[in-house]
Coordinates of C-alpha atoms and ligand atoms in Angstrom, one line a residue:
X131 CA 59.6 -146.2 -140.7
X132 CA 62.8 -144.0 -140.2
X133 CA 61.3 -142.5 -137.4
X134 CA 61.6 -145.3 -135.2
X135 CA 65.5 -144.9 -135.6
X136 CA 65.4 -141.9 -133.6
X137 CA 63.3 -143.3 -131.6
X138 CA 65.9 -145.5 -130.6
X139 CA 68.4 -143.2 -130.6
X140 CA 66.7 -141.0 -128.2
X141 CA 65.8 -143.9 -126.0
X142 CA 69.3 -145.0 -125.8
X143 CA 70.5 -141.5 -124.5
X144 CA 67.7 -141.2 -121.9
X145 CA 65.8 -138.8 -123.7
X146 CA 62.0 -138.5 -124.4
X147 CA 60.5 -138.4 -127.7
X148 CA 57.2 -136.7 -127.4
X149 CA 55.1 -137.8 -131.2
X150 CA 53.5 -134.5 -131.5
X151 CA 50.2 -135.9 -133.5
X152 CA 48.0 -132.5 -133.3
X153 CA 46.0 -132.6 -136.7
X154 CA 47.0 -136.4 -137.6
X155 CA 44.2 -138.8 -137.8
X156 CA 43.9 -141.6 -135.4
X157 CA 44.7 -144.6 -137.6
X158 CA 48.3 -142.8 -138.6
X159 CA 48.6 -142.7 -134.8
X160 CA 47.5 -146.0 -134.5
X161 CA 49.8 -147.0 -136.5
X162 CA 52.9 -145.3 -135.0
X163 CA 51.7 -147.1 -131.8
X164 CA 52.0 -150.6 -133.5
X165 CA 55.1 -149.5 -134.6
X166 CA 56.4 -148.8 -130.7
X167 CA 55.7 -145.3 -130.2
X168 CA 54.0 -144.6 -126.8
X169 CA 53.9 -141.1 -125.6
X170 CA 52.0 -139.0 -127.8
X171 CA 51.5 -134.6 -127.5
X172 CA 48.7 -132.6 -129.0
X173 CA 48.1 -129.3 -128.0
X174 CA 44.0 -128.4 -129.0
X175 CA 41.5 -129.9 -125.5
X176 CA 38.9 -131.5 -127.8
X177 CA 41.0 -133.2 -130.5
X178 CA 43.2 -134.4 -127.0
X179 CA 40.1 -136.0 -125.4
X180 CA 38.9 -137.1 -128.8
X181 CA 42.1 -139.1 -129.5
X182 CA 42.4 -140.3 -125.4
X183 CA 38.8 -142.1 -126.0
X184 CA 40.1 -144.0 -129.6
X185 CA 43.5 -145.0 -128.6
X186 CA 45.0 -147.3 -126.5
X187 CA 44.7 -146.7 -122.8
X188 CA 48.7 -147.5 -122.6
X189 CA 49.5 -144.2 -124.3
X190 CA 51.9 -141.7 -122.4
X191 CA 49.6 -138.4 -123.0
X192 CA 50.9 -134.9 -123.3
X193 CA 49.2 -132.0 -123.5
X194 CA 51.7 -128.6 -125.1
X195 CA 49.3 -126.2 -125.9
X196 CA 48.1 -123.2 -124.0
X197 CA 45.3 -124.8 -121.9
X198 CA 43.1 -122.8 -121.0
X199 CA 41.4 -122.3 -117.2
X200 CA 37.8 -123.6 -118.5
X201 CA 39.3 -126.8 -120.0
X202 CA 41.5 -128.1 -117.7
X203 CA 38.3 -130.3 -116.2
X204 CA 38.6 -132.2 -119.7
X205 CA 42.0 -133.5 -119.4
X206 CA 42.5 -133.8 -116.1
X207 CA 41.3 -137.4 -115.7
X208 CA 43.8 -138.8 -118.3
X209 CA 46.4 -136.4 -118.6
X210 CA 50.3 -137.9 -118.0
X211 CA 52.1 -134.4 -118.5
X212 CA 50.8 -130.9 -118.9
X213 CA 54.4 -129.3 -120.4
X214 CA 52.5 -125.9 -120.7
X215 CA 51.9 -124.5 -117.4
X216 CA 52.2 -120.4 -118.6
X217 CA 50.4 -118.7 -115.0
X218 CA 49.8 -119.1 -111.7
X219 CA 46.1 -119.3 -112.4
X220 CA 46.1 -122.3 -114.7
X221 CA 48.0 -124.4 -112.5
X222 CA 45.7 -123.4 -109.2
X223 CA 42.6 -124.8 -111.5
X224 CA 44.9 -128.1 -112.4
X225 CA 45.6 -128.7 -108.9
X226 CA 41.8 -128.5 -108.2
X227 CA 40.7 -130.8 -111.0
X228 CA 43.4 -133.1 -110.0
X229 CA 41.9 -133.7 -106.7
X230 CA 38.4 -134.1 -108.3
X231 CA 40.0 -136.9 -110.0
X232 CA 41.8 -138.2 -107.1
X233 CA 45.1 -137.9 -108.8
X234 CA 48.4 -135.9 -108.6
X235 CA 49.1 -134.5 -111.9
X236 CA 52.7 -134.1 -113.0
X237 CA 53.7 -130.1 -114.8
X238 CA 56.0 -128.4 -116.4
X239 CA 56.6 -124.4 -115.8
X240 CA 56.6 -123.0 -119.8
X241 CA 59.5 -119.9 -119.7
X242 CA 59.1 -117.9 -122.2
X243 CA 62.8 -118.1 -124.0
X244 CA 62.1 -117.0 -127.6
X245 CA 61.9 -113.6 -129.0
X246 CA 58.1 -113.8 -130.8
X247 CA 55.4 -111.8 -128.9
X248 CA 53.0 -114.7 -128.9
X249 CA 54.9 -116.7 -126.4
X250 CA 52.9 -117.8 -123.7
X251 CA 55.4 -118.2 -120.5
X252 CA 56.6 -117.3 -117.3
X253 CA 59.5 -115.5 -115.8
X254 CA 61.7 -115.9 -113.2
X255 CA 60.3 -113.2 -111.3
X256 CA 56.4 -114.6 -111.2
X257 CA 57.5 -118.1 -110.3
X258 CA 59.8 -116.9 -107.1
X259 CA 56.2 -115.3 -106.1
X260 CA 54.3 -118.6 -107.3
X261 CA 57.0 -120.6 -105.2
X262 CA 56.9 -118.6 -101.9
X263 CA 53.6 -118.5 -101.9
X264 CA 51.0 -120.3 -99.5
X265 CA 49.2 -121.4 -101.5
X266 CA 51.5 -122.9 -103.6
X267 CA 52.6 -124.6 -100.7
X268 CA 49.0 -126.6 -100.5
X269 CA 49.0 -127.7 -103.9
X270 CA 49.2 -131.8 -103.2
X271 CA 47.7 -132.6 -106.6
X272 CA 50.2 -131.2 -108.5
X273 CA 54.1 -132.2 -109.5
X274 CA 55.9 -129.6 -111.2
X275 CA 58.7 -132.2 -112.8
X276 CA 60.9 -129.4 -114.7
X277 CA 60.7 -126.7 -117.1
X278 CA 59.8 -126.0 -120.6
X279 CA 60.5 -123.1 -123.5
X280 CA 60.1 -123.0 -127.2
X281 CA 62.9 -121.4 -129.2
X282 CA 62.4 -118.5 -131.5
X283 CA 61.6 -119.5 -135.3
X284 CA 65.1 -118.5 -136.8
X285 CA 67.4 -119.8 -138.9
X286 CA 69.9 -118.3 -136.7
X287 CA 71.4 -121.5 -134.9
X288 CA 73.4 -119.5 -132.3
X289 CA 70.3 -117.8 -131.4
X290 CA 68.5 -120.8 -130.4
X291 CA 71.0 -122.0 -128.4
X292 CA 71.2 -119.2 -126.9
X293 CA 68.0 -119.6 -125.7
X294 CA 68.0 -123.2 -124.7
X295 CA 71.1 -122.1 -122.5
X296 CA 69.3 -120.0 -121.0
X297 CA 66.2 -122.6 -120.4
X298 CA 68.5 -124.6 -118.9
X299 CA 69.7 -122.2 -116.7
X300 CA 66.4 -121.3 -115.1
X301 CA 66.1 -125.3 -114.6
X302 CA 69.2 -125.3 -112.5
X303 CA 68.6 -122.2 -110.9
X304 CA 65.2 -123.6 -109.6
X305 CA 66.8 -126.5 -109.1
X306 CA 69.1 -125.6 -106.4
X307 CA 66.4 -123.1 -104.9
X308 CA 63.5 -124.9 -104.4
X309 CA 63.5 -128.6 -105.4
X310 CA 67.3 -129.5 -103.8
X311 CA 65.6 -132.8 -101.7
X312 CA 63.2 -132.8 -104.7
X313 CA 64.4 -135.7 -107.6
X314 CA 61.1 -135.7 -109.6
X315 CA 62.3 -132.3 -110.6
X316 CA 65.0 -132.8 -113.8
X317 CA 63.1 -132.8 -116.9
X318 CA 64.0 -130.1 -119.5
X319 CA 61.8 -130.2 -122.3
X320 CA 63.3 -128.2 -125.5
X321 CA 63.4 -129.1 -129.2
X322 CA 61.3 -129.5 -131.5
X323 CA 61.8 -130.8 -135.8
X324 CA 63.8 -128.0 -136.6
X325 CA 66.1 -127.8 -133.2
X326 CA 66.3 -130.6 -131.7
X327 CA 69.9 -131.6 -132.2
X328 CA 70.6 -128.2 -130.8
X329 CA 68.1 -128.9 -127.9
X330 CA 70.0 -131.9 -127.0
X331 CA 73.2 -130.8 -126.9
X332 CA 72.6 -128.0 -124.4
X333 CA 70.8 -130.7 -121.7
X334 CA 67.4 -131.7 -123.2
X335 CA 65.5 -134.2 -121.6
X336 CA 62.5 -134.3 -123.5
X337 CA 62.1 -133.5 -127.3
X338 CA 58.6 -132.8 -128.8
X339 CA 58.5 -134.3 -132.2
X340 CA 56.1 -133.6 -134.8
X341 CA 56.0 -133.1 -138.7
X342 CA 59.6 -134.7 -138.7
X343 CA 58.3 -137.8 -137.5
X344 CA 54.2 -137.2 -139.1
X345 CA 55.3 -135.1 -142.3
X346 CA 53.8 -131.6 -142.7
X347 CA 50.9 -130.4 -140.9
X348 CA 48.3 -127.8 -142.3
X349 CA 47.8 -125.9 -139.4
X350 CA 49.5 -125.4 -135.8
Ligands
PLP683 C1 53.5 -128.3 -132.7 C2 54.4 -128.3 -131.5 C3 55.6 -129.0 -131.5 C4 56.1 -129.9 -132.6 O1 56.5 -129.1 -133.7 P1 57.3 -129.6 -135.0 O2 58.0 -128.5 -135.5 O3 56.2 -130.2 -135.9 O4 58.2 -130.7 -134.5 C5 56.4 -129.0 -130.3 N1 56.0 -128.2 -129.3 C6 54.9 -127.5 -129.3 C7 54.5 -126.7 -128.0 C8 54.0 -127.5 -130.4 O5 52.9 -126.8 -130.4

Protein backbone atom coordinates (compact mmCIF):
# COMPACT_ATOMS: atom_id res chain seq x y z
CA UNK A 1 0.00 0.00 0.00
CA UNK A 2 2.13 3.08 -1.07
CA UNK A 3 -0.10 5.15 0.89
CA UNK A 4 1.10 4.08 4.03
CA UNK A 5 4.52 5.64 3.03
CA UNK A 6 3.16 8.92 3.37
CA UNK A 7 1.64 8.07 6.08
CA UNK A 8 4.79 7.71 7.60
CA UNK A 9 6.18 10.49 6.18
CA UNK A 10 3.60 12.82 7.48
CA UNK A 11 3.75 11.23 10.90
CA UNK A 12 7.38 11.79 11.15
CA UNK A 13 7.05 15.63 10.40
CA UNK A 14 4.15 16.04 12.93
CA UNK A 15 1.64 16.36 10.44
CA UNK A 16 -1.97 14.85 10.21
CA UNK A 17 -3.12 12.80 7.42
CA UNK A 18 -6.87 13.03 7.29
CA UNK A 19 -8.09 9.58 4.81
CA UNK A 20 -10.78 11.39 3.17
CA UNK A 21 -13.10 8.13 2.58
CA UNK A 22 -16.48 10.11 1.40
CA UNK A 23 -17.98 7.68 -1.27
CA UNK A 24 -15.55 4.59 -0.38
CA UNK A 25 -17.17 1.56 0.94
CA UNK A 26 -16.61 0.35 4.35
CA UNK A 27 -14.58 -2.74 3.82
CA UNK A 28 -11.82 -0.49 1.63
CA UNK A 29 -11.91 1.51 4.79
CA UNK A 30 -11.65 -1.34 6.85
CA UNK A 31 -9.08 -2.20 5.27
CA UNK A 32 -6.91 0.96 5.38
CA UNK A 33 -7.54 0.68 9.12
CA UNK A 34 -5.85 -2.82 9.31
CA UNK A 35 -3.32 -1.32 7.40
CA UNK A 36 -2.71 1.56 10.32
CA UNK A 37 -4.74 4.40 9.19
CA UNK A 38 -6.78 6.00 12.02
CA UNK A 39 -8.32 9.24 11.41
CA UNK A 40 -10.72 9.10 8.75
CA UNK A 41 -12.85 12.55 6.97
CA UNK A 42 -16.14 12.41 5.02
CA UNK A 43 -18.00 15.29 4.39
CA UNK A 44 -22.09 14.00 3.68
CA UNK A 45 -24.00 13.56 7.73
CA UNK A 46 -25.64 10.24 6.76
CA UNK A 47 -22.87 8.40 5.03
CA UNK A 48 -20.64 9.98 8.37
CA UNK A 49 -22.98 8.28 10.92
CA UNK A 50 -23.39 5.32 8.67
CA UNK A 51 -19.66 4.50 8.54
CA UNK A 52 -19.23 5.71 12.64
CA UNK A 53 -21.75 2.65 13.42
CA UNK A 54 -19.65 -0.13 11.08
CA UNK A 55 -16.19 0.85 11.92
CA UNK A 56 -14.09 0.58 14.67
CA UNK A 57 -14.90 2.79 17.69
CA UNK A 58 -10.86 3.72 17.77
CA UNK A 59 -11.32 5.77 14.64
CA UNK A 60 -10.20 9.60 14.76
CA UNK A 61 -13.54 11.04 12.95
CA UNK A 62 -13.65 14.21 10.85
CA UNK A 63 -16.34 15.75 9.53
CA UNK A 64 -15.15 18.55 6.11
CA UNK A 65 -18.20 19.18 4.65
CA UNK A 66 -20.63 22.05 4.96
CA UNK A 67 -22.76 20.81 7.97
CA UNK A 68 -25.65 21.91 8.07
CA UNK A 69 -27.68 23.54 11.35
CA UNK A 70 -30.43 20.64 11.30
CA UNK A 71 -27.62 17.89 11.37
CA UNK A 72 -25.38 18.82 13.69
CA UNK A 73 -27.54 16.55 16.41
CA UNK A 74 -26.29 13.50 14.24
CA UNK A 75 -22.70 13.85 14.67
CA UNK A 76 -22.37 15.42 17.60
CA UNK A 77 -22.14 12.36 19.88
CA UNK A 78 -19.04 10.87 17.90
CA UNK A 79 -17.51 13.59 16.24
CA UNK A 80 -13.44 14.12 16.94
CA UNK A 81 -13.08 17.30 14.61
CA UNK A 82 -15.60 19.43 12.73
CA UNK A 83 -12.83 21.30 10.21
CA UNK A 84 -15.81 23.14 8.63
CA UNK A 85 -17.18 25.61 10.85
CA UNK A 86 -18.37 28.44 7.83
CA UNK A 87 -20.95 30.81 10.37
CA UNK A 88 -21.61 31.93 13.53
CA UNK A 89 -24.92 30.05 13.46
CA UNK A 90 -23.49 26.52 12.89
CA UNK A 91 -21.12 26.68 15.55
CA UNK A 92 -23.85 28.17 18.26
CA UNK A 93 -26.08 24.85 17.37
CA UNK A 94 -22.61 22.58 17.84
CA UNK A 95 -22.01 24.16 21.05
CA UNK A 96 -25.64 23.26 22.06
CA UNK A 97 -25.56 19.61 20.92
CA UNK A 98 -22.21 19.32 22.44
CA UNK A 99 -23.66 19.89 25.81
CA UNK A 100 -26.59 17.48 25.07
CA UNK A 101 -23.88 15.08 24.77
CA UNK A 102 -21.99 16.11 27.67
CA UNK A 103 -18.93 16.75 25.60
CA UNK A 104 -16.67 19.58 24.38
CA UNK A 105 -16.27 19.38 20.74
CA UNK A 106 -13.06 20.44 19.15
CA UNK A 107 -13.53 23.11 15.61
CA UNK A 108 -11.99 24.53 13.15
CA UNK A 109 -13.04 28.26 11.61
CA UNK A 110 -13.22 27.39 7.51
CA UNK A 111 -11.75 30.96 5.76
CA UNK A 112 -12.70 31.21 2.64
CA UNK A 113 -9.11 31.52 0.65
CA UNK A 114 -9.84 30.34 -2.87
CA UNK A 115 -11.30 32.30 -5.69
CA UNK A 116 -14.50 29.87 -6.71
CA UNK A 117 -17.89 31.36 -5.59
CA UNK A 118 -19.02 28.18 -3.88
CA UNK A 119 -16.73 28.57 -1.05
CA UNK A 120 -18.34 28.23 2.12
CA UNK A 121 -16.11 30.36 4.72
CA UNK A 122 -15.56 33.11 6.97
CA UNK A 123 -13.74 36.39 6.98
CA UNK A 124 -11.79 38.08 9.18
CA UNK A 125 -14.25 40.66 9.68
CA UNK A 126 -17.24 38.14 10.98
CA UNK A 127 -15.01 36.27 13.27
CA UNK A 128 -13.62 39.59 15.15
CA UNK A 129 -17.63 40.02 15.79
CA UNK A 130 -18.02 36.11 16.57
CA UNK A 131 -14.94 36.58 18.98
CA UNK A 132 -15.99 39.74 20.91
CA UNK A 133 -19.04 38.62 21.31
CA UNK A 134 -20.98 37.34 24.60
CA UNK A 135 -22.03 34.80 23.58
CA UNK A 136 -19.14 33.50 22.14
CA UNK A 137 -17.74 33.95 25.32
CA UNK A 138 -20.30 31.17 26.97
CA UNK A 139 -19.57 28.62 24.55
CA UNK A 140 -17.98 25.79 26.99
CA UNK A 141 -18.77 22.94 24.69
CA UNK A 142 -16.84 24.06 22.03
CA UNK A 143 -12.80 24.18 21.20
CA UNK A 144 -11.98 26.12 18.21
CA UNK A 145 -8.34 24.31 17.70
CA UNK A 146 -7.19 26.40 14.44
CA UNK A 147 -8.27 27.31 11.08
CA UNK A 148 -9.09 25.83 7.76
CA UNK A 149 -9.29 26.93 3.79
CA UNK A 150 -9.40 25.07 0.64
CA UNK A 151 -7.31 26.41 -2.23
CA UNK A 152 -8.76 27.37 -5.62
CA UNK A 153 -8.80 24.48 -8.33
CA UNK A 154 -5.84 25.82 -10.56
CA UNK A 155 -3.06 24.64 -12.00
CA UNK A 156 -1.53 27.82 -11.13
CA UNK A 157 0.94 26.68 -8.26
CA UNK A 158 1.84 30.27 -7.25
CA UNK A 159 -1.79 30.95 -6.83
CA UNK A 160 -2.35 28.34 -4.28
CA UNK A 161 0.30 29.34 -2.33
CA UNK A 162 -0.68 32.33 -2.38
CA UNK A 163 -3.56 31.42 -0.76
CA UNK A 164 -2.30 29.03 1.83
CA UNK A 165 -0.04 32.15 2.91
CA UNK A 166 -2.59 33.89 3.36
CA UNK A 167 -4.47 31.02 5.51
CA UNK A 168 -1.75 30.94 7.46
CA UNK A 169 -1.71 34.35 8.17
CA UNK A 170 -5.19 34.65 9.50
CA UNK A 171 -4.03 31.65 11.92
CA UNK A 172 -1.27 33.75 13.31
CA UNK A 173 -3.10 36.79 13.34
CA UNK A 174 -5.89 35.11 15.55
CA UNK A 175 -3.32 33.55 17.14
CA UNK A 176 -1.75 36.55 18.79
CA UNK A 177 -5.28 38.27 19.23
CA UNK A 178 -7.34 35.98 20.91
CA UNK A 179 -5.86 32.54 21.76
CA UNK A 180 -2.11 33.95 23.12
CA UNK A 181 -2.56 31.83 26.77
CA UNK A 182 -4.51 29.44 24.43
CA UNK A 183 -2.12 26.16 23.17
CA UNK A 184 -5.02 23.99 21.84
CA UNK A 185 -5.08 26.62 19.16
CA UNK A 186 -2.20 25.63 16.26
CA UNK A 187 -3.71 23.47 13.79
CA UNK A 188 -3.74 24.64 10.21
CA UNK A 189 -5.54 22.40 8.06
CA UNK A 190 -4.61 23.02 4.14
CA UNK A 191 -3.91 20.47 1.32
CA UNK A 192 -5.52 18.29 -0.26
CA UNK A 193 -4.26 15.33 -3.34
CA UNK A 194 -3.44 17.93 -5.64
CA UNK A 195 -1.61 20.63 -3.10
CA UNK A 196 -0.51 19.15 -0.52
CA UNK A 197 3.31 19.44 -0.91
CA UNK A 198 2.52 23.09 -1.40
CA UNK A 199 0.21 23.06 1.78
CA UNK A 200 3.03 21.80 3.78
CA UNK A 201 5.57 23.90 2.86
CA UNK A 202 3.72 27.12 3.83
CA UNK A 203 2.95 25.62 7.64
CA UNK A 204 0.27 22.84 7.32
CA UNK A 205 -0.61 20.95 10.15
CA UNK A 206 -3.18 18.83 8.92
CA UNK A 207 -3.56 17.46 5.27
CA UNK A 208 -6.92 16.02 4.07
CA UNK A 209 -6.20 13.14 1.77
CA UNK A 210 -8.52 11.52 -0.47
CA UNK A 211 -8.47 9.98 -4.05
CA UNK A 212 -4.53 10.06 -3.78
CA UNK A 213 -4.69 7.69 -1.14
CA UNK A 214 -8.52 5.84 -2.23
CA UNK A 215 -8.06 6.41 -6.20
CA UNK A 216 -10.79 8.38 -8.04
CA UNK A 217 -14.02 9.12 -6.63
CA UNK A 218 -17.37 9.57 -8.73
CA UNK A 219 -18.73 12.27 -7.03
CA UNK A 220 -17.61 15.09 -4.38
C1 LIG B 1 -13.03 15.78 -0.81
C2 LIG B 1 -12.33 16.70 0.08
C3 LIG B 1 -10.95 16.57 0.31
C4 LIG B 1 -10.09 15.52 -0.37
O1 LIG B 1 -9.97 15.76 -1.73
P1 LIG B 1 -8.91 14.97 -2.66
O2 LIG B 1 -8.67 15.90 -3.77
O3 LIG B 1 -9.58 13.72 -3.07
O4 LIG B 1 -7.72 14.72 -1.85
C5 LIG B 1 -10.36 17.44 1.19
N1 LIG B 1 -11.05 18.41 1.82
C6 LIG B 1 -12.38 18.55 1.63
C7 LIG B 1 -13.09 19.64 2.36
C8 LIG B 1 -13.06 17.73 0.75
O5 LIG B 1 -14.37 17.89 0.57
Amino acid sequence: MKSLELLNELQEANIKLVAVSKTKPIDLILEYYNAGFRVFGENRVQEFVDKYEKLPKDIEWHFLGHLQTNKVKYIAPFVNLIHSVDSWKVLKEINKQAKKNERIIDCLLQFKIGREESKYGLDMEKTKTLFESDVFQQMNHIRIIGVMGMATFTNDKNQIRQEFRRLKHIFTSLRQTYFQNEHSFKEISMGMSGDYQIAIEEGSTMVRIGSLIFGPRNRN
